[in-house]
Short mmCIF file of C-alpha atoms in Angstrom, two decimals:
data_model
loop_
_atom_site.label_atom_id
_atom_site.label_comp_id
_atom_site.label_asym_id
_atom_site.label_seq_id
_atom_site.Cartn_x
_atom_site.Cartn_y
_atom_site.Cartn_z
CA MET A 1 0.00 0.00 0.00
CA VAL A 2 1.35 3.44 -0.95
CA GLU A 3 1.75 5.70 2.07
CA PRO A 4 0.04 9.12 1.96
CA GLY A 5 2.45 11.75 0.68
CA GLU A 6 4.68 9.39 -1.31
CA GLN A 7 3.06 10.70 -4.45
CA LEU A 8 4.73 14.07 -3.84
CA PRO A 9 8.51 14.59 -3.69
CA GLU A 10 9.93 15.58 -0.31
CA GLU A 11 10.95 19.02 -1.57
CA VAL A 12 7.35 19.77 -2.62
CA LEU A 13 6.02 18.65 0.76
CA ALA A 14 8.65 20.83 2.44
CA LEU A 15 7.45 23.87 0.47
CA ILE A 16 3.94 23.20 1.78
CA PHE A 17 4.91 22.43 5.38
CA ARG A 18 7.05 25.55 5.77
CA HIS A 19 3.81 27.61 5.75
CA LEU A 20 2.26 25.60 8.60
CA PRO A 21 2.29 26.72 12.26
CA LEU A 22 4.17 24.56 14.76
CA ARG A 23 1.12 22.51 15.67
CA GLY A 24 0.47 21.83 11.98
CA ARG A 25 4.06 20.71 11.44
CA ALA A 26 3.84 18.40 14.44
CA ASN A 27 0.61 16.87 13.11
CA ALA A 28 2.09 16.42 9.64
CA ALA A 29 5.09 14.60 11.10
CA ARG A 30 2.76 11.98 12.61
CA VAL A 31 1.01 11.07 9.34
CA CYS A 32 3.63 8.80 7.78
CA LYS A 33 7.38 8.37 7.34
CA ALA A 34 7.50 10.44 4.16
CA TRP A 35 5.67 13.34 5.77
CA ALA A 36 7.80 13.05 8.91
CA ALA A 37 10.97 13.32 6.82
CA ALA A 38 9.62 16.34 4.96
CA ALA A 39 8.31 18.06 8.11
CA THR A 40 11.67 17.82 9.84
CA CYS A 41 13.94 18.84 6.96
CA SER A 42 15.89 22.08 7.23
CA ALA A 43 14.00 23.81 4.38
CA VAL A 44 10.79 23.79 6.45
CA TRP A 45 12.42 25.45 9.47
CA HIS A 46 14.83 27.91 7.83
CA ASP A 47 12.38 30.82 8.14
CA THR A 48 9.92 30.21 10.98
CA ASN A 49 7.09 32.31 12.41
CA ILE A 50 5.77 31.27 15.81
CA SER A 51 2.74 32.77 17.53
CA CYS A 52 2.58 31.86 21.22
CA GLU A 53 -0.92 33.32 21.32
CA CYS A 54 -2.24 30.26 19.48
CA GLU A 55 0.46 27.69 20.21
CA LEU A 56 0.94 27.42 23.95
CA GLU A 57 2.79 25.01 26.22
CA GLY A 58 3.38 21.60 24.71
CA MET A 59 3.38 23.12 21.22
CA LEU A 60 6.64 21.43 20.22
CA PRO A 61 6.80 17.67 20.78
CA PRO A 62 10.15 16.32 22.01
CA HIS A 63 10.86 14.55 18.71
CA LEU A 64 10.71 17.92 16.91
CA PHE A 65 13.04 19.79 19.25
CA ALA A 66 15.97 18.85 17.03
CA CYS A 67 14.32 20.97 14.30
CA LEU A 68 15.19 24.10 16.28
CA ASP A 69 18.74 23.57 15.04
CA HIS A 70 17.52 24.31 11.51
CA ILE A 71 16.01 27.71 12.30
CA HIS A 72 17.95 30.57 10.72
CA ASN A 73 15.35 33.35 10.93
CA LEU A 74 12.70 33.42 13.66
CA ARG A 75 9.77 35.77 14.16
CA LEU A 76 8.25 35.16 17.59
CA GLU A 77 4.94 36.67 18.71
CA PHE A 78 3.49 36.45 22.22
CA GLU A 79 1.06 38.21 24.56
CA PRO A 80 2.86 39.51 27.67
CA SER A 81 -0.39 39.77 29.64
CA ARG A 82 -1.23 36.08 29.15
CA GLU A 83 0.94 33.86 31.31
CA PRO A 84 0.81 30.72 29.09
CA SER A 85 1.78 32.72 26.01
CA ARG A 86 4.56 34.51 27.86
CA ARG A 87 5.91 31.30 29.36
CA ALA A 88 5.90 29.59 25.98
CA ALA A 89 7.93 32.47 24.53
CA THR A 90 10.54 32.48 27.29
CA ASP A 91 10.81 28.68 27.22
CA LEU A 92 11.38 28.74 23.48
CA LEU A 93 14.03 31.47 23.71
CA THR A 94 15.77 29.49 26.45
CA ALA A 95 15.66 26.32 24.34
CA LEU A 96 17.07 28.21 21.38
CA ALA A 97 19.94 29.52 23.51
CA GLY A 98 20.99 25.94 24.14
CA ARG A 99 20.42 24.53 20.68
CA THR A 100 20.78 27.01 17.81
CA PRO A 101 24.27 28.35 17.16
CA GLY A 102 23.10 28.84 13.55
CA LEU A 103 20.37 31.39 14.31
CA ARG A 104 20.82 34.35 11.93
CA GLY A 105 17.78 36.54 12.52
CA LEU A 106 15.40 37.16 15.44
CA CYS A 107 12.36 39.45 15.59
CA LEU A 108 10.25 39.65 18.75
CA GLU A 109 6.69 41.01 18.65
CA CYS A 110 4.32 41.58 21.56
CA ARG A 111 0.57 41.55 21.00
CA GLY A 112 -2.13 42.91 23.28
CA GLU A 113 -1.65 45.01 26.39
CA LYS A 114 1.44 45.02 28.56
CA PRO A 115 0.65 44.59 32.27
CA LEU A 116 1.14 47.76 34.32
CA PHE A 117 4.60 48.05 35.92
CA ASP A 118 5.78 44.98 33.99
CA SER A 119 9.53 45.19 33.45
CA GLY A 120 9.63 42.06 31.30
CA ARG A 121 12.54 40.69 33.31
CA ASP A 122 11.79 37.07 32.44
CA VAL A 123 11.62 37.82 28.70
CA LEU A 124 14.75 39.98 28.77
CA ASP A 125 16.68 37.37 30.77
CA SER A 126 15.91 34.67 28.19
CA LEU A 127 16.80 37.08 25.38
CA HIS A 128 20.07 37.92 27.18
CA ALA A 129 20.96 34.22 27.34
CA LEU A 130 20.16 33.74 23.67
CA CYS A 131 22.30 36.67 22.57
CA GLY A 132 25.18 35.19 24.55
CA ALA A 133 24.89 31.90 22.64
CA ALA A 134 23.93 33.03 19.12
CA GLY A 135 27.37 33.88 17.79
CA ALA A 136 26.17 33.80 14.17
CA LEU A 137 23.26 36.21 14.75
CA ARG A 138 23.11 38.88 12.06
CA HIS A 139 19.74 40.58 12.55
CA LEU A 140 18.01 41.44 15.84
CA ASP A 141 14.76 43.41 15.85
CA LEU A 142 13.34 44.38 19.26
CA ARG A 143 11.04 47.20 18.14
CA GLY A 144 8.02 45.11 19.05
CA LEU A 145 9.06 44.65 22.71
CA PRO A 146 7.26 47.05 25.11
CA PHE A 147 9.90 46.67 27.83
CA THR A 148 12.73 49.04 28.73
CA LEU A 149 15.95 47.87 27.09
CA ASP A 150 19.17 48.58 28.93
CA ASP A 151 22.96 48.73 28.66
CA ALA A 152 23.38 45.16 29.92
CA LEU A 153 21.49 43.77 26.94
CA VAL A 154 23.38 45.92 24.44
CA LEU A 155 26.72 44.90 25.94
CA GLN A 156 25.68 41.23 25.80
CA VAL A 157 24.84 41.64 22.12
CA ALA A 158 28.20 43.32 21.55
CA LEU A 159 30.00 40.46 23.30
CA GLY A 160 28.04 37.55 21.85
CA CYS A 161 27.08 38.66 18.34
CA PRO A 162 30.15 40.01 16.50
CA GLU A 163 28.63 39.20 13.08
CA LEU A 164 25.65 41.49 13.64
CA ARG A 165 24.45 43.42 10.57
CA SER A 166 21.29 45.08 11.91
CA LEU A 167 20.00 45.93 15.39
CA PHE A 168 16.77 47.76 16.19
CA LEU A 169 16.28 49.01 19.76
CA ASP A 170 13.90 51.89 18.93
CA ASN A 171 10.87 50.39 20.65
CA GLY A 172 7.81 52.14 22.09
CA THR A 173 8.94 52.40 25.70
CA LEU A 174 8.65 55.77 27.43
CA VAL A 175 11.93 55.31 29.30
CA GLY A 176 15.31 55.19 27.59
CA SER A 177 17.98 53.21 29.44
CA VAL A 178 20.50 52.51 26.68
CA GLY A 179 23.38 54.94 27.08
CA PRO A 180 25.76 56.23 24.41
CA GLY A 181 28.66 54.32 25.98
CA SER A 182 27.17 50.89 25.39
CA VAL A 183 26.24 51.84 21.81
CA LEU A 184 29.83 52.87 21.18
CA GLU A 185 31.06 49.51 22.49
CA LEU A 186 28.55 47.80 20.21
CA LEU A 187 29.88 49.67 17.17
CA GLU A 188 33.44 48.69 18.04
CA ALA A 189 32.52 45.02 18.59
CA CYS A 190 30.32 44.71 15.47
CA PRO A 191 32.29 46.27 12.61
CA ARG A 192 29.90 44.96 9.92
CA LEU A 193 26.80 46.60 11.40
CA ARG A 194 24.98 48.40 8.60
CA ALA A 195 21.54 49.20 10.08
CA LEU A 196 20.76 50.56 13.55
CA GLY A 197 17.62 51.77 15.32
CA LEU A 198 17.94 53.78 18.53
CA HIS A 199 16.31 56.31 20.76
CA LEU A 200 17.94 59.70 20.28
CA ALA A 201 19.48 59.71 23.78
CA SER A 202 21.45 56.55 22.93
CA LEU A 203 23.37 58.26 20.12
CA SER A 204 26.37 60.55 20.55
CA ARG A 205 28.77 62.54 18.46
CA THR A 206 31.44 59.95 19.25
CA ALA A 207 29.22 57.22 17.80
CA LEU A 208 28.68 59.25 14.62
CA GLU A 209 32.45 59.68 14.33
CA ALA A 210 32.96 55.93 14.84
CA LEU A 211 30.49 55.19 12.05
CA ALA A 212 32.32 57.66 9.80
CA ALA A 213 35.74 56.05 10.38
CA PRO A 214 37.65 55.31 7.15
CA ASP A 215 37.87 51.56 7.82
CA ARG A 216 34.17 51.18 8.65
CA SER A 217 32.02 48.84 6.54
CA PRO A 218 29.26 50.57 4.55
CA PHE A 219 26.55 51.88 6.86
CA GLU A 220 23.12 52.07 5.22
CA PHE A 221 20.30 52.87 7.62
CA LEU A 222 19.80 54.71 10.91
CA ALA A 223 16.42 55.02 12.64
CA LEU A 224 16.09 57.55 15.47
CA ARG A 225 13.04 57.69 17.70
CA CYS A 226 12.55 60.77 19.85
CA ALA A 227 9.79 59.94 22.31
CA CYS A 228 10.96 59.83 25.93
CA PRO A 229 12.20 62.45 28.42
CA GLU A 230 15.79 61.28 27.97
CA ASP A 231 15.54 62.09 24.26
CA ALA A 232 14.35 65.62 25.05
CA ARG A 233 17.40 66.15 27.28
CA ALA A 234 19.92 64.58 24.92
CA PRO A 235 22.83 66.80 23.85
CA PRO A 236 22.68 68.02 20.25
CA LEU A 237 24.35 66.05 17.47
CA PRO A 238 26.29 68.69 15.55
CA ASN A 239 25.74 69.29 11.87
CA ASP A 240 29.41 68.79 11.00
CA ALA A 241 29.32 65.25 12.43
CA TRP A 242 26.29 64.46 10.27
CA ALA A 243 28.00 65.95 7.23
CA ALA A 244 31.10 63.80 7.79
CA LEU A 245 28.92 60.69 8.18
CA SER A 246 27.06 61.46 4.96
CA ARG A 247 30.30 61.94 3.04
CA ARG A 248 31.65 58.63 4.33
CA HIS A 249 28.41 56.77 3.54
CA PRO A 250 26.70 58.60 0.65
CA GLY A 251 23.94 55.98 0.49
CA LEU A 252 22.93 56.40 4.15
CA ALA A 253 19.19 56.80 4.83
CA VAL A 254 18.00 58.23 8.16
CA GLU A 255 14.49 57.79 9.55
CA LEU A 256 13.40 60.34 12.14
CA GLU A 257 10.35 59.87 14.35
CA LEU A 258 9.50 62.87 16.51
CA GLU A 259 6.86 62.26 19.19
CA PRO A 260 4.83 64.67 21.41
CA ALA A 261 7.27 64.37 24.32
CA LEU A 262 9.83 66.38 22.32
CA PRO A 263 9.60 70.14 23.04
CA GLY A 264 10.12 72.72 20.34
CA GLU A 265 13.71 73.58 21.31
CA SER A 266 14.66 69.90 21.11
CA VAL A 267 13.12 69.60 17.64
CA THR A 268 15.40 72.34 16.34
CA ARG A 269 18.41 70.50 17.79
CA VAL A 270 17.43 67.23 16.11
CA LEU A 271 16.68 68.63 12.65
CA GLN A 272 20.13 69.42 11.31
CA PRO A 273 20.59 70.37 7.63
CA ALA A 274 23.16 67.66 6.87
CA VAL A 275 21.09 64.72 8.16
CA PRO A 276 20.19 62.56 5.11
CA VAL A 277 16.55 62.16 6.14
CA ALA A 278 14.70 59.62 4.00
CA ALA A 279 11.63 59.24 6.25
CA LEU A 280 10.23 61.89 8.59
CA ARG A 281 7.39 61.17 11.00
CA LEU A 282 6.05 64.18 12.90
CA SER A 283 3.62 63.77 15.79
CA LEU A 284 4.45 66.85 17.80
CA SER A 285 2.45 68.57 20.50
CA GLY A 286 3.81 71.94 19.40
CA ASP A 287 4.69 73.59 16.09
CA THR A 288 4.60 71.28 13.06
CA VAL A 289 4.72 73.95 10.35
CA GLY A 290 8.35 74.84 11.08
CA PRO A 291 9.67 71.26 10.81
CA VAL A 292 7.74 70.70 7.56
CA ARG A 293 9.25 73.86 6.06
CA PHE A 294 12.70 72.88 7.32
CA ALA A 295 12.34 69.49 5.61
CA ALA A 296 11.26 71.17 2.38
CA HIS A 297 14.40 73.32 2.33
CA HIS A 298 17.01 70.82 3.57
CA TYR A 299 15.81 67.28 2.78
CA ALA A 300 14.52 67.75 -0.76
CA ALA A 301 17.19 65.45 -2.24
CA THR A 302 16.73 62.60 0.24
CA LEU A 303 13.15 62.64 1.56
CA ARG A 304 11.10 59.63 0.41
CA ALA A 305 8.35 59.38 3.06
CA LEU A 306 6.54 61.95 5.21
CA GLU A 307 3.98 61.35 7.94
CA VAL A 308 2.30 64.23 9.77
CA ARG A 309 -0.10 64.09 12.71
CA ALA A 310 -1.20 67.61 13.53
CA THR A 311 -4.14 70.00 13.68
CA SER A 312 -5.36 71.34 10.35
CA SER A 313 -4.41 74.92 9.52
CA ALA A 314 -3.86 77.14 6.51
CA GLU A 315 -0.20 77.54 7.52
CA LEU A 316 0.32 73.78 7.53
CA ASP A 317 -1.36 73.47 4.12
CA THR A 318 0.98 76.10 2.71
CA ALA A 319 4.03 74.35 4.20
CA LEU A 320 2.91 71.01 2.69
CA GLU A 321 2.47 72.61 -0.74
CA GLU A 322 5.99 74.04 -0.49
CA LEU A 323 7.36 70.63 0.46
CA ALA A 324 5.55 68.97 -2.44
CA ALA A 325 7.07 71.46 -4.88
CA ARG A 326 10.60 70.85 -3.60
CA CYS A 327 10.64 67.11 -2.75
CA ALA A 328 10.09 65.50 -6.14
CA GLU A 329 11.42 62.10 -5.01
CA LEU A 330 8.69 61.47 -2.44
CA ARG A 331 7.18 57.98 -2.51
CA GLU A 332 4.72 58.34 0.38
CA VAL A 333 2.97 61.17 2.19
CA HIS A 334 0.44 60.62 4.96
CA CYS A 335 -1.23 63.53 6.74
CA PHE A 336 -3.65 62.59 9.50
CA CYS A 337 -5.48 65.88 9.39
CA VAL A 338 -7.82 67.40 6.81
CA VAL A 339 -6.01 69.37 4.07
CA ARG A 340 -7.27 71.66 1.33
CA ALA A 341 -7.60 70.45 -2.24
CA SER A 342 -4.54 72.37 -3.43
CA VAL A 343 -2.34 70.25 -1.15
CA LEU A 344 -3.48 67.05 -2.84
CA HIS A 345 -3.03 68.67 -6.26
CA SER A 346 0.53 69.78 -5.38
CA PHE A 347 1.68 66.30 -4.40
CA ARG A 348 0.05 64.69 -7.44
CA ALA A 349 1.56 67.32 -9.75
CA HIS A 350 5.10 67.58 -8.36
CA CYS A 351 5.88 64.07 -7.08
CA PRO A 352 5.91 61.69 -10.05
CA HIS A 353 7.19 58.76 -7.96
CA LEU A 354 4.39 58.93 -5.40
CA ARG A 355 3.11 55.42 -4.58
CA SER A 356 0.62 56.08 -1.79
CA TYR A 357 -0.82 59.02 0.08
CA THR A 358 -3.26 59.89 2.86
CA LEU A 359 -4.58 63.37 2.06
CA LYS A 360 -8.19 63.75 3.15
CA LEU A 361 -10.21 66.77 2.04
CA THR A 362 -13.05 66.07 4.48
CA ARG A 363 -13.20 64.42 7.86
CA GLU A 364 -13.78 60.67 7.66
CA PRO A 365 -14.23 57.87 10.22
CA HIS A 366 -11.01 56.31 11.39
CA PRO A 367 -8.93 54.43 10.45
CA TRP A 368 -8.00 56.49 7.41
CA ARG A 369 -6.96 54.32 4.51
CA PRO A 370 -4.15 55.41 2.16
CA THR A 371 -4.77 55.88 -1.54
CA LEU A 372 -2.54 53.78 -3.79
CA VAL A 373 -1.23 55.45 -6.95
CA ALA A 374 -1.54 53.26 -10.03
#
């Protein structure tokens, strides 16, 4: 009798099984020998997404634990407010720390609400252990973690992950605890780092100079989030340091996100003419017109995406029209306030590469959907 699945080659089964959640892979491995072989081959596990919201304790049978060795890129989702989901996530990170020296990429995402006064110590401890064991790790994305990240974690990454290419620490926490000193040590320990996401207070002039060093590998992307009190108090990053960095890495793209916690005087310190801003997101409690005009005059050659959350005004409309006329390379513009018709006309007329926009002429129910340009 022909076993189920023998009609299909193992590589075809593997292509199917790689899209299954963990529970589905475990069930497939129990069907027959052919399916078990396909479900446990490295191609199925190379890029793995795990949601601990759906797949709780007991989600990985013992006979599949060896498959963790095959994971190169992992995206792990969990709900910090649900104990089974949280425990499953920490257990999996701990298991990975002991089994997967070949892990190349890790992205952590939290869903749902974070419990009040939750420091996430259990999650961060398991992540700390993993970073100490994953010597081949190249990409680490922690933007989806709602916990305060600190110097100890950054220093562990610097010590344990010398092959790192990208690191994103610019998460949504309202407290910044990563200091410029640990970031500088990270840059020295990870010479091939080419993409970095930070809160503004974590960056220093010395770090910019280190990135601009003649022997530095090409640096491509820098995301800066300005959202917590530490960012508002951060010393200015001088324009000449930005200019030197841009000369050393002419392809560098900077993404700036300015949140309501940033006062007006801090905004003027952040927006320096030589910063190669490719994406600018403004959600300020104070003046927005000035930053939009500044971007129009200084970021015309580099700006590709603009997002504005502000109160509608004639002055803002005029500033947006000026920006549209100067920034011909824009791909996206999203304004979450009502604008006049001439603003929409300006972007459609002056930005031939525009791919999507949110420019509403009348108030609509939220969420506002962007318009895609054919």
